[in-house]
PDB file of C-alpha atoms and ligand atoms in Angstrom:
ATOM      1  CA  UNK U  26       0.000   0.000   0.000  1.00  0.00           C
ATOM      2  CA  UNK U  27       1.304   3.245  -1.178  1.00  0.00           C
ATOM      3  CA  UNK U  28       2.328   6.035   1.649  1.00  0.00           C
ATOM      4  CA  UNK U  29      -0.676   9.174   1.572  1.00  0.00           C
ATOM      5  CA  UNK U  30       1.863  11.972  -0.021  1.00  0.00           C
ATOM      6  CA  UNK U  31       2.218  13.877   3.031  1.00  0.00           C
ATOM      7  CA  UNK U  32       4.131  11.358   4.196  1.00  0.00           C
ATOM      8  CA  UNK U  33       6.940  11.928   1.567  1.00  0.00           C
ATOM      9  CA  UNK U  34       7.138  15.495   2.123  1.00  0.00           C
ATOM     10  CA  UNK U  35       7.879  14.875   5.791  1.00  0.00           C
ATOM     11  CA  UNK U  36      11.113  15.926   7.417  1.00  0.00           C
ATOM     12  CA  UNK U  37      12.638  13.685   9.807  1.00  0.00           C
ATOM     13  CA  UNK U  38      13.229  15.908  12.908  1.00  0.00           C
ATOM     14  CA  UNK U  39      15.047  13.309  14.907  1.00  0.00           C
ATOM     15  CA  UNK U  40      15.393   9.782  15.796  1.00  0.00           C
ATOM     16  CA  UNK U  41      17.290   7.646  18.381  1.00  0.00           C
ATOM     17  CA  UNK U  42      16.951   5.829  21.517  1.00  0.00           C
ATOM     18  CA  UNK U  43      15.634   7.187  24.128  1.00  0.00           C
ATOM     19  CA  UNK U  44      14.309   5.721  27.648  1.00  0.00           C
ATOM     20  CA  UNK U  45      10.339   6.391  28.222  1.00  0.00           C
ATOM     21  CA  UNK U  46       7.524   5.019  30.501  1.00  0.00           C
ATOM     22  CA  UNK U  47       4.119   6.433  29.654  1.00  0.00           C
ATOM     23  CA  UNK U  48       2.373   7.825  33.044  1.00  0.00           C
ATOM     24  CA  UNK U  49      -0.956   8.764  31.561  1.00  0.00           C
ATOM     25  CA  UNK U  50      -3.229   7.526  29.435  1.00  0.00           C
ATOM     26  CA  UNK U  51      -5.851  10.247  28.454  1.00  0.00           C
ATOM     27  CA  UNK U  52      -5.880  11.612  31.829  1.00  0.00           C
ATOM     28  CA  UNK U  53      -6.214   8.873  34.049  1.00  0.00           C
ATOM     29  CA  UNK U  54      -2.401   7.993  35.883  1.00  0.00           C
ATOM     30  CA  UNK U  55      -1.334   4.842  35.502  1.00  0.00           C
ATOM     31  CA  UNK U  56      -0.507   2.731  38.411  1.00  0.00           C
ATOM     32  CA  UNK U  57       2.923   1.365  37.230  1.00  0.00           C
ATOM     33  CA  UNK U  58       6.221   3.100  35.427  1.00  0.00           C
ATOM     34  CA  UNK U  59       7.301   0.222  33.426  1.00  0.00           C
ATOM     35  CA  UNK U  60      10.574   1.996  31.388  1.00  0.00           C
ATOM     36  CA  UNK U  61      12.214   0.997  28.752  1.00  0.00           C
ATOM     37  CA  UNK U  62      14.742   1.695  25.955  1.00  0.00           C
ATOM     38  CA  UNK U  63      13.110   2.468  22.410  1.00  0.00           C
ATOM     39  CA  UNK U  64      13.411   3.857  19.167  1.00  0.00           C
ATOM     40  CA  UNK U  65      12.162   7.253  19.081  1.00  0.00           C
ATOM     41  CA  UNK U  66      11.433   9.232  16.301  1.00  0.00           C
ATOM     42  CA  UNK U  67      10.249  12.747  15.988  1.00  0.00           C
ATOM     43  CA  UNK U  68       8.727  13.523  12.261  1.00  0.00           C
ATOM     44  CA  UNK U  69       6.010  15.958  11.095  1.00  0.00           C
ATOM     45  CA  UNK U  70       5.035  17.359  14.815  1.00  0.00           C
ATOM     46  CA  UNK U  71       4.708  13.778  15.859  1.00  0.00           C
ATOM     47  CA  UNK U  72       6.418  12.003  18.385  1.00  0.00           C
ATOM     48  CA  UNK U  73       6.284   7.977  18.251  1.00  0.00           C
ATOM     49  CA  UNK U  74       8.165   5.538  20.442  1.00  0.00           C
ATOM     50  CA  UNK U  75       8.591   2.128  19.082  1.00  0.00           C
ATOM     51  CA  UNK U  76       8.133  -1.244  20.739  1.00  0.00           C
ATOM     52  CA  UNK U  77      11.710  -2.722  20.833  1.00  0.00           C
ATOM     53  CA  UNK U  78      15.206  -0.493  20.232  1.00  0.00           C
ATOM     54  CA  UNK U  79      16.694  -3.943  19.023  1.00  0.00           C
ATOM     55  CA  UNK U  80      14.296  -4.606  16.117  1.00  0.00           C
ATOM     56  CA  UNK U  81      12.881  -1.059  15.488  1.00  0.00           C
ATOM     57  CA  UNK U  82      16.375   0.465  14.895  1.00  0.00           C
ATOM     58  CA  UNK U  83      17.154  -2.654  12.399  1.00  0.00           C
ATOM     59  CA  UNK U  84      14.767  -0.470  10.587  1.00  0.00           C
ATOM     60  CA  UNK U  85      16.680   2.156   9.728  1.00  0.00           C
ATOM     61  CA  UNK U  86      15.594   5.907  10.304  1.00  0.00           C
ATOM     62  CA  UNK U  87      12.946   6.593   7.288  1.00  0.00           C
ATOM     63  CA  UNK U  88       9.630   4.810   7.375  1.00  0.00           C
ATOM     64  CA  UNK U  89      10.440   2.905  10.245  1.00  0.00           C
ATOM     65  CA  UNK U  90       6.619   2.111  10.606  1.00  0.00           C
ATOM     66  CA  UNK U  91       7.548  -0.567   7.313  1.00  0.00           C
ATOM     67  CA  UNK U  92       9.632  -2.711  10.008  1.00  0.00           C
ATOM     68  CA  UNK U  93       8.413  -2.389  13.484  1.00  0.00           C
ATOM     69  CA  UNK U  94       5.336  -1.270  15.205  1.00  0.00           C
ATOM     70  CA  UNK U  95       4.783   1.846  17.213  1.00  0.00           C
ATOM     71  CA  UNK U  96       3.991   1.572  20.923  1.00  0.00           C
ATOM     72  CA  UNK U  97       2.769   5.374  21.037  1.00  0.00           C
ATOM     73  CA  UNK U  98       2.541   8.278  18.942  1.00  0.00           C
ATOM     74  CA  UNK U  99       1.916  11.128  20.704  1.00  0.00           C
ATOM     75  CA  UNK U 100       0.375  14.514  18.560  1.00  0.00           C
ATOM     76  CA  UNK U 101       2.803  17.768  19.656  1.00  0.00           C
ATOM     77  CA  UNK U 102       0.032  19.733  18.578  1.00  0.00           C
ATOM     78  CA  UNK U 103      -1.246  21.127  21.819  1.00  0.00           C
ATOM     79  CA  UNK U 104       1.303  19.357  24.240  1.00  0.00           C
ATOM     80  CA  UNK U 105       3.775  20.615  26.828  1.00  0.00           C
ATOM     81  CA  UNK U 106       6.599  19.557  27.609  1.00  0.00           C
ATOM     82  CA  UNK U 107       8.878  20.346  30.963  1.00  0.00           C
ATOM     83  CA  UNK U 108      11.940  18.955  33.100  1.00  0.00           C
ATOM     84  CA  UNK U 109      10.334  15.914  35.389  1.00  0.00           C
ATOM     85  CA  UNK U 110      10.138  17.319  39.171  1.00  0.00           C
ATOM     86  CA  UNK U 111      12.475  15.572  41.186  1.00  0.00           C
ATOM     87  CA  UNK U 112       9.407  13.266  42.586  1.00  0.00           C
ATOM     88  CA  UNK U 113       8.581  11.667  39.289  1.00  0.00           C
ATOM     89  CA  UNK U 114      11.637   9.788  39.016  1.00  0.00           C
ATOM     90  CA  UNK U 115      14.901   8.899  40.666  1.00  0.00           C
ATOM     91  CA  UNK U 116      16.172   9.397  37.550  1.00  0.00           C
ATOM     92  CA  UNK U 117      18.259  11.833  36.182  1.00  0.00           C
ATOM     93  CA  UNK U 118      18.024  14.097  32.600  1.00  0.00           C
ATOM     94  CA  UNK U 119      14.102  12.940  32.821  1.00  0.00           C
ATOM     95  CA  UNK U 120      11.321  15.028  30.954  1.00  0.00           C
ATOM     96  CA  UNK U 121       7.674  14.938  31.239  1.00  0.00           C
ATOM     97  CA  UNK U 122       5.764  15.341  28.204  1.00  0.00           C
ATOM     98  CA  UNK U 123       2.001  15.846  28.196  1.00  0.00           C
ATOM     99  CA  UNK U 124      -0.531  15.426  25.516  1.00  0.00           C
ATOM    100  CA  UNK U 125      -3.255  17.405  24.707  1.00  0.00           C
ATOM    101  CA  UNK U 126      -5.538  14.488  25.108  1.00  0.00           C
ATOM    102  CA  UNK U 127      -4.128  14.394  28.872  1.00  0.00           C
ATOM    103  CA  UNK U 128      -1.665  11.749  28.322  1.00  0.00           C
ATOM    104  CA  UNK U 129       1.431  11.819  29.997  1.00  0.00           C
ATOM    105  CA  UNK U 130       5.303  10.145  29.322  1.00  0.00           C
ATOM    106  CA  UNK U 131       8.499  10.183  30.927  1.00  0.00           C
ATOM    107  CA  UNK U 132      11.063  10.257  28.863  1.00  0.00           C
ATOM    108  CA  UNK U 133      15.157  10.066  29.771  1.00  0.00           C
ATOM    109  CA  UNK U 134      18.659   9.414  28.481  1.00  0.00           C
ATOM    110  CA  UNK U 135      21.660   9.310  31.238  1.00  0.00           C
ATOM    111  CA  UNK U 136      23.330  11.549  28.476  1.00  0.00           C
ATOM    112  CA  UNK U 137      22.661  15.493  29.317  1.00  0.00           C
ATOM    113  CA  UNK U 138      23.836  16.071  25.828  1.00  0.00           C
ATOM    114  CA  UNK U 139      21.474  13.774  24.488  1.00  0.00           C
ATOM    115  CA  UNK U 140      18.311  14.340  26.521  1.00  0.00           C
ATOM    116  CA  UNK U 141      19.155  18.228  25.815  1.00  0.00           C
ATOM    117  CA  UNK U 142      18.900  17.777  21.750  1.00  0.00           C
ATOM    118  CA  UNK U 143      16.082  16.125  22.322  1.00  0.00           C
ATOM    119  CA  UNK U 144      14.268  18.728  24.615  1.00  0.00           C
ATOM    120  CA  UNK U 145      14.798  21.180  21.982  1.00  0.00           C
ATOM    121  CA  UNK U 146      13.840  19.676  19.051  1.00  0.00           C
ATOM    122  CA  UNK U 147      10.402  18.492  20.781  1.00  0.00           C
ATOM    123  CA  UNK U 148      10.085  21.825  22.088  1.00  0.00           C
ATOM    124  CA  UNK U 149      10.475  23.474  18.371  1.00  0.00           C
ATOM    125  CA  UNK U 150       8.060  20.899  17.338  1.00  0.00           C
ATOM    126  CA  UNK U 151       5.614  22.116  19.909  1.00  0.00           C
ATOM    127  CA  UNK U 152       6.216  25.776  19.240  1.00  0.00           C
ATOM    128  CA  UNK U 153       6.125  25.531  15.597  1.00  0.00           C
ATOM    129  CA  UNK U 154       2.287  23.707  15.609  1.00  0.00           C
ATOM    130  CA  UNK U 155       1.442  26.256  17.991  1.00  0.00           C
ATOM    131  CA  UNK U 156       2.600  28.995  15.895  1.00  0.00           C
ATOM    132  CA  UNK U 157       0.163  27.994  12.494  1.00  0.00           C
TER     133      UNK U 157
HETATM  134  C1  LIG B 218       9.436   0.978  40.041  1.00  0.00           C
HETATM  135  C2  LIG B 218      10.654   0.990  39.148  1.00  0.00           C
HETATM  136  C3  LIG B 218      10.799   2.323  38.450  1.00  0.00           C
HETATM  137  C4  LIG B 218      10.811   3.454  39.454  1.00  0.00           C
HETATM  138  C5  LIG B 218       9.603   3.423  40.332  1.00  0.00           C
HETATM  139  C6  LIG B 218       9.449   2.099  41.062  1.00  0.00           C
HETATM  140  O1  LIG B 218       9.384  -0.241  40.722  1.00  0.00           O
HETATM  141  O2  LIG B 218      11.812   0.762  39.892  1.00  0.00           O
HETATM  142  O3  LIG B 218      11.974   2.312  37.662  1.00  0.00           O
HETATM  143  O4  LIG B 218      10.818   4.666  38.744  1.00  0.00           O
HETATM  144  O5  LIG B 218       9.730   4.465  41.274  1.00  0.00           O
HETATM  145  O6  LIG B 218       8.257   2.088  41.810  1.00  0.00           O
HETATM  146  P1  LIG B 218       8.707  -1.571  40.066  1.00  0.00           P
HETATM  147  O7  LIG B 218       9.665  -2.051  39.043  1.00  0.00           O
HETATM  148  O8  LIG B 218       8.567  -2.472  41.216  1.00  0.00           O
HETATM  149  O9  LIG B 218       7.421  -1.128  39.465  1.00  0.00           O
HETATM  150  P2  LIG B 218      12.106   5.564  38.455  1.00  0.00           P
HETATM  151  O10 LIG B 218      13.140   4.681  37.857  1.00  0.00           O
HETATM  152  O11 LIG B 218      11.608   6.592  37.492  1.00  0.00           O
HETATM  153  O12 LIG B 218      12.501   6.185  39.756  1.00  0.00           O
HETATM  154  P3  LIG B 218       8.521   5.352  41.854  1.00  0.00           P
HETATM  155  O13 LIG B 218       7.671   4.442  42.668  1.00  0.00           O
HETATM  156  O14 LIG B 218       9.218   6.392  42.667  1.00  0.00           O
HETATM  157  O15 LIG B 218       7.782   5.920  40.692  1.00  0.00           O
END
């Protein structure tokens, strides 16, 4: 089946592996942070964490969606995105992104570098939507 032609025209933002746990769902907390590493991609003012690093970064960066599944996409259209308080995790370098739909994600990398490329791009994703 043949991509819609948005899809082509695209730019790949950023992709890599990043640690996340997903702490919402649609504004209900969830019970249990169960983190793990995956293949993150930021593309077209969408965010979308695959299921397994291993076999989602066999993919390759572009159309990733061909080889592995997405675990969660999350719209930046409407979403905020901060530095996790100190009570959310014992982690460190850990930022809290929430939905517009009142979902809500952890995500961390023990790399400041890394986590800090990351919190920009996903903020410019935000601020550009917000901006149209
Ligand atoms: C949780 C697990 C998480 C931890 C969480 C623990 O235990 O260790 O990694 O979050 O801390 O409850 P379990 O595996 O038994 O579910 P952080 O790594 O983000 O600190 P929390 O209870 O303080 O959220």
């Amino acid at each position: 089946q043949a991509s819609p032609p948005e899809e082509k025209t695209k730019t790949l933002d950023k992709a890599g592996v990043l640690h996340r746990t997903k702490t919402a769902d649609k504004g209900k907390r969830l019970r249990k942070k169960h983190w793990s590493a995956s293949w993150t991609v930021l593309e077209g003012g969408v965010l979308t964490f695959f299921k397994d690093s291993k076999t989602s970064a066999a993919g390759g960066l572009r159309q990733p969606s061909k080889f592995s599944t997405p675990e969660y996409t999350v719209e930046l259209r409407g979403a905020t995105l901060s530095w996790a308080p100190k009570d959310k995790s014992s982690r460190k370098n850990v930022l809290e992104l929430r939905s517009r739909d009142g979902s809500e994600y952890l995500i961390q990398h023990d790399s400041e570098a890394i986590i800090s490329t990351w919190h920009k791009a996903i903020a410019q994703g935000i601020q550009e939507l917000s901006a149209e």
